[in-house]
């Protein structure tokens, strides 16, 4: 299942099921350090956009700057910051304890 498909399925679930899944993901520190389901959905949506941009060899700069490149509609400053922070966090090399 793709990230986009997973996000679609997750958002179609009722709130109690979303909360159960979110709490399980939180136990494994897989919630992007957010405490609410809507914030988690927003982070995953951002992740899907970044993943698609990278995998299809598109420009991250365009993704960050433009809400809609075809109409040249610019993102709000807060939205640009959200994408920049996610890209920064994704670019940090993670080390895993092998013990």
mmCIF file with all atom_site columns, N, CA and C in Angstrom, residues 11-40:
data_model
loop_
_atom_site.group_PDB
_atom_site.id
_atom_site.type_symbol
_atom_site.label_atom_id
_atom_site.label_alt_id
_atom_site.label_comp_id
_atom_site.label_asym_id
_atom_site.label_entity_id
_atom_site.label_seq_id
_atom_site.pdbx_PDB_ins_code
_atom_site.Cartn_x
_atom_site.Cartn_y
_atom_site.Cartn_z
_atom_site.occupancy
_atom_site.B_iso_or_equiv
_atom_site.pdbx_formal_charge
_atom_site.auth_seq_id
_atom_site.auth_comp_id
_atom_site.auth_asym_id
_atom_site.auth_atom_id
_atom_site.pdbx_PDB_model_num
ATOM 1  N N  . UNK A 1 11 ? -7.771  8.294  6.936  1.00 0.00 ? 11 UNK A N  1
ATOM 2  C CA . UNK A 1 11 ? -8.700  9.410  7.094  1.00 0.00 ? 11 UNK A CA 1
ATOM 3  C C  . UNK A 1 11 ? -10.158 8.985  6.936  1.00 0.00 ? 11 UNK A C  1
ATOM 4  N N  . UNK A 1 12 ? -10.398 7.846  6.302  1.00 0.00 ? 12 UNK A N  1
ATOM 5  C CA . UNK A 1 12 ? -11.772 7.348  6.152  1.00 0.00 ? 12 UNK A CA 1
ATOM 6  C C  . UNK A 1 12 ? -12.265 6.596  7.391  1.00 0.00 ? 12 UNK A C  1
ATOM 7  N N  . UNK A 1 13 ? -11.366 6.243  8.281  1.00 0.00 ? 13 UNK A N  1
ATOM 8  C CA . UNK A 1 13 ? -11.762 5.528  9.501  1.00 0.00 ? 13 UNK A CA 1
ATOM 9  C C  . UNK A 1 13 ? -12.483 6.474  10.450 1.00 0.00 ? 13 UNK A C  1
ATOM 10 N N  . UNK A 1 14 ? -13.316 5.900  11.329 1.00 0.00 ? 14 UNK A N  1
ATOM 11 C CA . UNK A 1 14 ? -13.961 6.755  12.321 1.00 0.00 ? 14 UNK A CA 1
ATOM 12 C C  . UNK A 1 14 ? -12.914 7.231  13.336 1.00 0.00 ? 14 UNK A C  1
ATOM 13 N N  . UNK A 1 15 ? -13.260 8.262  14.065 1.00 0.00 ? 15 UNK A N  1
ATOM 14 C CA . UNK A 1 15 ? -12.300 8.910  14.969 1.00 0.00 ? 15 UNK A CA 1
ATOM 15 C C  . UNK A 1 15 ? -11.742 7.969  16.025 1.00 0.00 ? 15 UNK A C  1
ATOM 16 N N  . UNK A 1 16 ? -12.556 7.071  16.548 1.00 0.00 ? 16 UNK A N  1
ATOM 17 C CA . UNK A 1 16 ? -12.054 6.170  17.589 1.00 0.00 ? 16 UNK A CA 1
ATOM 18 C C  . UNK A 1 16 ? -10.994 5.227  17.045 1.00 0.00 ? 16 UNK A C  1
ATOM 19 N N  . UNK A 1 17 ? -11.181 4.746  15.821 1.00 0.00 ? 17 UNK A N  1
ATOM 20 C CA . UNK A 1 17 ? -10.184 3.863  15.210 1.00 0.00 ? 17 UNK A CA 1
ATOM 21 C C  . UNK A 1 17 ? -8.913  4.652  14.877 1.00 0.00 ? 17 UNK A C  1
ATOM 22 N N  . UNK A 1 18 ? -9.060  5.867  14.387 1.00 0.00 ? 18 UNK A N  1
ATOM 23 C CA . UNK A 1 18 ? -7.889  6.713  14.125 1.00 0.00 ? 18 UNK A CA 1
ATOM 24 C C  . UNK A 1 18 ? -7.100  6.919  15.410 1.00 0.00 ? 18 UNK A C  1
ATOM 25 N N  . UNK A 1 19 ? -7.802  7.192  16.501 1.00 0.00 ? 19 UNK A N  1
ATOM 26 C CA . UNK A 1 19 ? -7.124  7.411  17.781 1.00 0.00 ? 19 UNK A CA 1
ATOM 27 C C  . UNK A 1 19 ? -6.401  6.160  18.260 1.00 0.00 ? 19 UNK A C  1
ATOM 28 N N  . UNK A 1 20 ? -7.003  4.995  18.082 1.00 0.00 ? 20 UNK A N  1
ATOM 29 C CA . UNK A 1 20 ? -6.343  3.738  18.483 1.00 0.00 ? 20 UNK A CA 1
ATOM 30 C C  . UNK A 1 20 ? -5.054  3.525  17.688 1.00 0.00 ? 20 UNK A C  1
ATOM 31 N N  . UNK A 1 21 ? -5.138  3.706  16.395 1.00 0.00 ? 21 UNK A N  1
ATOM 32 C CA . UNK A 1 21 ? -3.954  3.532  15.547 1.00 0.00 ? 21 UNK A CA 1
ATOM 33 C C  . UNK A 1 21 ? -2.895  4.569  15.912 1.00 0.00 ? 21 UNK A C  1
ATOM 34 N N  . UNK A 1 22 ? -3.323  5.803  16.105 1.00 0.00 ? 22 UNK A N  1
ATOM 35 C CA . UNK A 1 22 ? -2.401  6.868  16.459 1.00 0.00 ? 22 UNK A CA 1
ATOM 36 C C  . UNK A 1 22 ? -1.675  6.555  17.766 1.00 0.00 ? 22 UNK A C  1
ATOM 37 N N  . UNK A 1 23 ? -2.403  6.075  18.762 1.00 0.00 ? 23 UNK A N  1
ATOM 38 C CA . UNK A 1 23 ? -1.780  5.732  20.049 1.00 0.00 ? 23 UNK A CA 1
ATOM 39 C C  . UNK A 1 23 ? -0.786  4.585  19.891 1.00 0.00 ? 23 UNK A C  1
ATOM 40 N N  . UNK A 1 24 ? -1.104  3.615  19.048 1.00 0.00 ? 24 UNK A N  1
ATOM 41 C CA . UNK A 1 24 ? -0.160  2.529  18.788 1.00 0.00 ? 24 UNK A CA 1
ATOM 42 C C  . UNK A 1 24 ? 1.096   3.044  18.094 1.00 0.00 ? 24 UNK A C  1
ATOM 43 N N  . UNK A 1 25 ? 0.936   3.927  17.133 1.00 0.00 ? 25 UNK A N  1
ATOM 44 C CA . UNK A 1 25 ? 2.091   4.506  16.444 1.00 0.00 ? 25 UNK A CA 1
ATOM 45 C C  . UNK A 1 25 ? 2.930   5.350  17.400 1.00 0.00 ? 25 UNK A C  1
ATOM 46 N N  . UNK A 1 26 ? 2.258   6.016  18.315 1.00 0.00 ? 26 UNK A N  1
ATOM 47 C CA . UNK A 1 26 ? 2.950   6.857  19.293 1.00 0.00 ? 26 UNK A CA 1
ATOM 48 C C  . UNK A 1 26 ? 3.886   6.032  20.173 1.00 0.00 ? 26 UNK A C  1
ATOM 49 N N  . UNK A 1 27 ? 3.493   4.810  20.504 1.00 0.00 ? 27 UNK A N  1
ATOM 50 C CA . UNK A 1 27 ? 4.331   3.928  21.313 1.00 0.00 ? 27 UNK A CA 1
ATOM 51 C C  . UNK A 1 27 ? 5.674   3.662  20.639 1.00 0.00 ? 27 UNK A C  1
ATOM 52 N N  . UNK A 1 28 ? 5.686   3.676  19.312 1.00 0.00 ? 28 UNK A N  1
ATOM 53 C CA . UNK A 1 28 ? 6.902   3.416  18.543 1.00 0.00 ? 28 UNK A CA 1
ATOM 54 C C  . UNK A 1 28 ? 7.545   4.713  18.029 1.00 0.00 ? 28 UNK A C  1
ATOM 55 N N  . UNK A 1 29 ? 7.086   5.842  18.549 1.00 0.00 ? 29 UNK A N  1
ATOM 56 C CA . UNK A 1 29 ? 7.596   7.162  18.165 1.00 0.00 ? 29 UNK A CA 1
ATOM 57 C C  . UNK A 1 29 ? 7.510   7.372  16.655 1.00 0.00 ? 29 UNK A C  1
ATOM 58 N N  . UNK A 1 30 ? 6.352   7.055  16.098 1.00 0.00 ? 30 UNK A N  1
ATOM 59 C CA . UNK A 1 30 ? 6.138   7.169  14.651 1.00 0.00 ? 30 UNK A CA 1
ATOM 60 C C  . UNK A 1 30 ? 5.051   8.188  14.324 1.00 0.00 ? 30 UNK A C  1
ATOM 61 N N  . UNK A 1 31 ? 4.943   9.229  15.140 1.00 0.00 ? 31 UNK A N  1
ATOM 62 C CA . UNK A 1 31 ? 3.892   10.228 14.925 1.00 0.00 ? 31 UNK A CA 1
ATOM 63 C C  . UNK A 1 31 ? 4.449   11.616 14.636 1.00 0.00 ? 31 UNK A C  1
ATOM 64 N N  . UNK A 1 32 ? 5.698   11.700 14.254 1.00 0.00 ? 32 UNK A N  1
ATOM 65 C CA . UNK A 1 32 ? 6.337   12.983 13.926 1.00 0.00 ? 32 UNK A CA 1
ATOM 66 C C  . UNK A 1 32 ? 6.286   13.963 15.099 1.00 0.00 ? 32 UNK A C  1
ATOM 67 N N  . UNK A 1 33 ? 6.299   13.432 16.314 1.00 0.00 ? 33 UNK A N  1
ATOM 68 C CA . UNK A 1 33 ? 6.301   14.253 17.532 1.00 0.00 ? 33 UNK A CA 1
ATOM 69 C C  . UNK A 1 33 ? 5.085   15.170 17.648 1.00 0.00 ? 33 UNK A C  1
ATOM 70 N N  . UNK A 1 34 ? 3.946   14.727 17.155 1.00 0.00 ? 34 UNK A N  1
ATOM 71 C CA . UNK A 1 34 ? 2.707   15.482 17.346 1.00 0.00 ? 34 UNK A CA 1
ATOM 72 C C  . UNK A 1 34 ? 1.808   14.708 18.300 1.00 0.00 ? 34 UNK A C  1
ATOM 73 N N  . UNK A 1 35 ? 0.871   15.412 18.918 1.00 0.00 ? 35 UNK A N  1
ATOM 74 C CA . UNK A 1 35 ? 0.022   14.797 19.937 1.00 0.00 ? 35 UNK A CA 1
ATOM 75 C C  . UNK A 1 35 ? -1.432  14.640 19.520 1.00 0.00 ? 35 UNK A C  1
ATOM 76 N N  . UNK A 1 36 ? -1.784  15.118 18.335 1.00 0.00 ? 36 UNK A N  1
ATOM 77 C CA . UNK A 1 36 ? -3.178  15.059 17.898 1.00 0.00 ? 36 UNK A CA 1
ATOM 78 C C  . UNK A 1 36 ? -3.272  14.431 16.514 1.00 0.00 ? 36 UNK A C  1
ATOM 79 N N  . UNK A 1 37 ? -4.338  13.692 16.312 1.00 0.00 ? 37 UNK A N  1
ATOM 80 C CA . UNK A 1 37 ? -4.540  13.000 15.031 1.00 0.00 ? 37 UNK A CA 1
ATOM 81 C C  . UNK A 1 37 ? -4.571  13.971 13.850 1.00 0.00 ? 37 UNK A C  1
ATOM 82 N N  . UNK A 1 38 ? -5.291  15.109 13.925 1.00 0.00 ? 38 UNK A N  1
ATOM 83 C CA . UNK A 1 38 ? -5.285  16.027 12.771 1.00 0.00 ? 38 UNK A CA 1
ATOM 84 C C  . UNK A 1 38 ? -3.885  16.529 12.407 1.00 0.00 ? 38 UNK A C  1
ATOM 85 N N  . UNK A 1 39 ? -3.054  16.757 13.427 1.00 0.00 ? 39 UNK A N  1
ATOM 86 C CA . UNK A 1 39 ? -1.674  17.192 13.158 1.00 0.00 ? 39 UNK A CA 1
ATOM 87 C C  . UNK A 1 39 ? -0.886  16.066 12.495 1.00 0.00 ? 39 UNK A C  1
ATOM 88 N N  . UNK A 1 40 ? -1.131  14.837 12.915 1.00 0.00 ? 40 UNK A N  1
ATOM 89 C CA . UNK A 1 40 ? -0.480  13.673 12.314 1.00 0.00 ? 40 UNK A CA 1
ATOM 90 C C  . UNK A 1 40 ? -0.890  13.539 10.844 1.00 0.00 ? 40 UNK A C  1
#
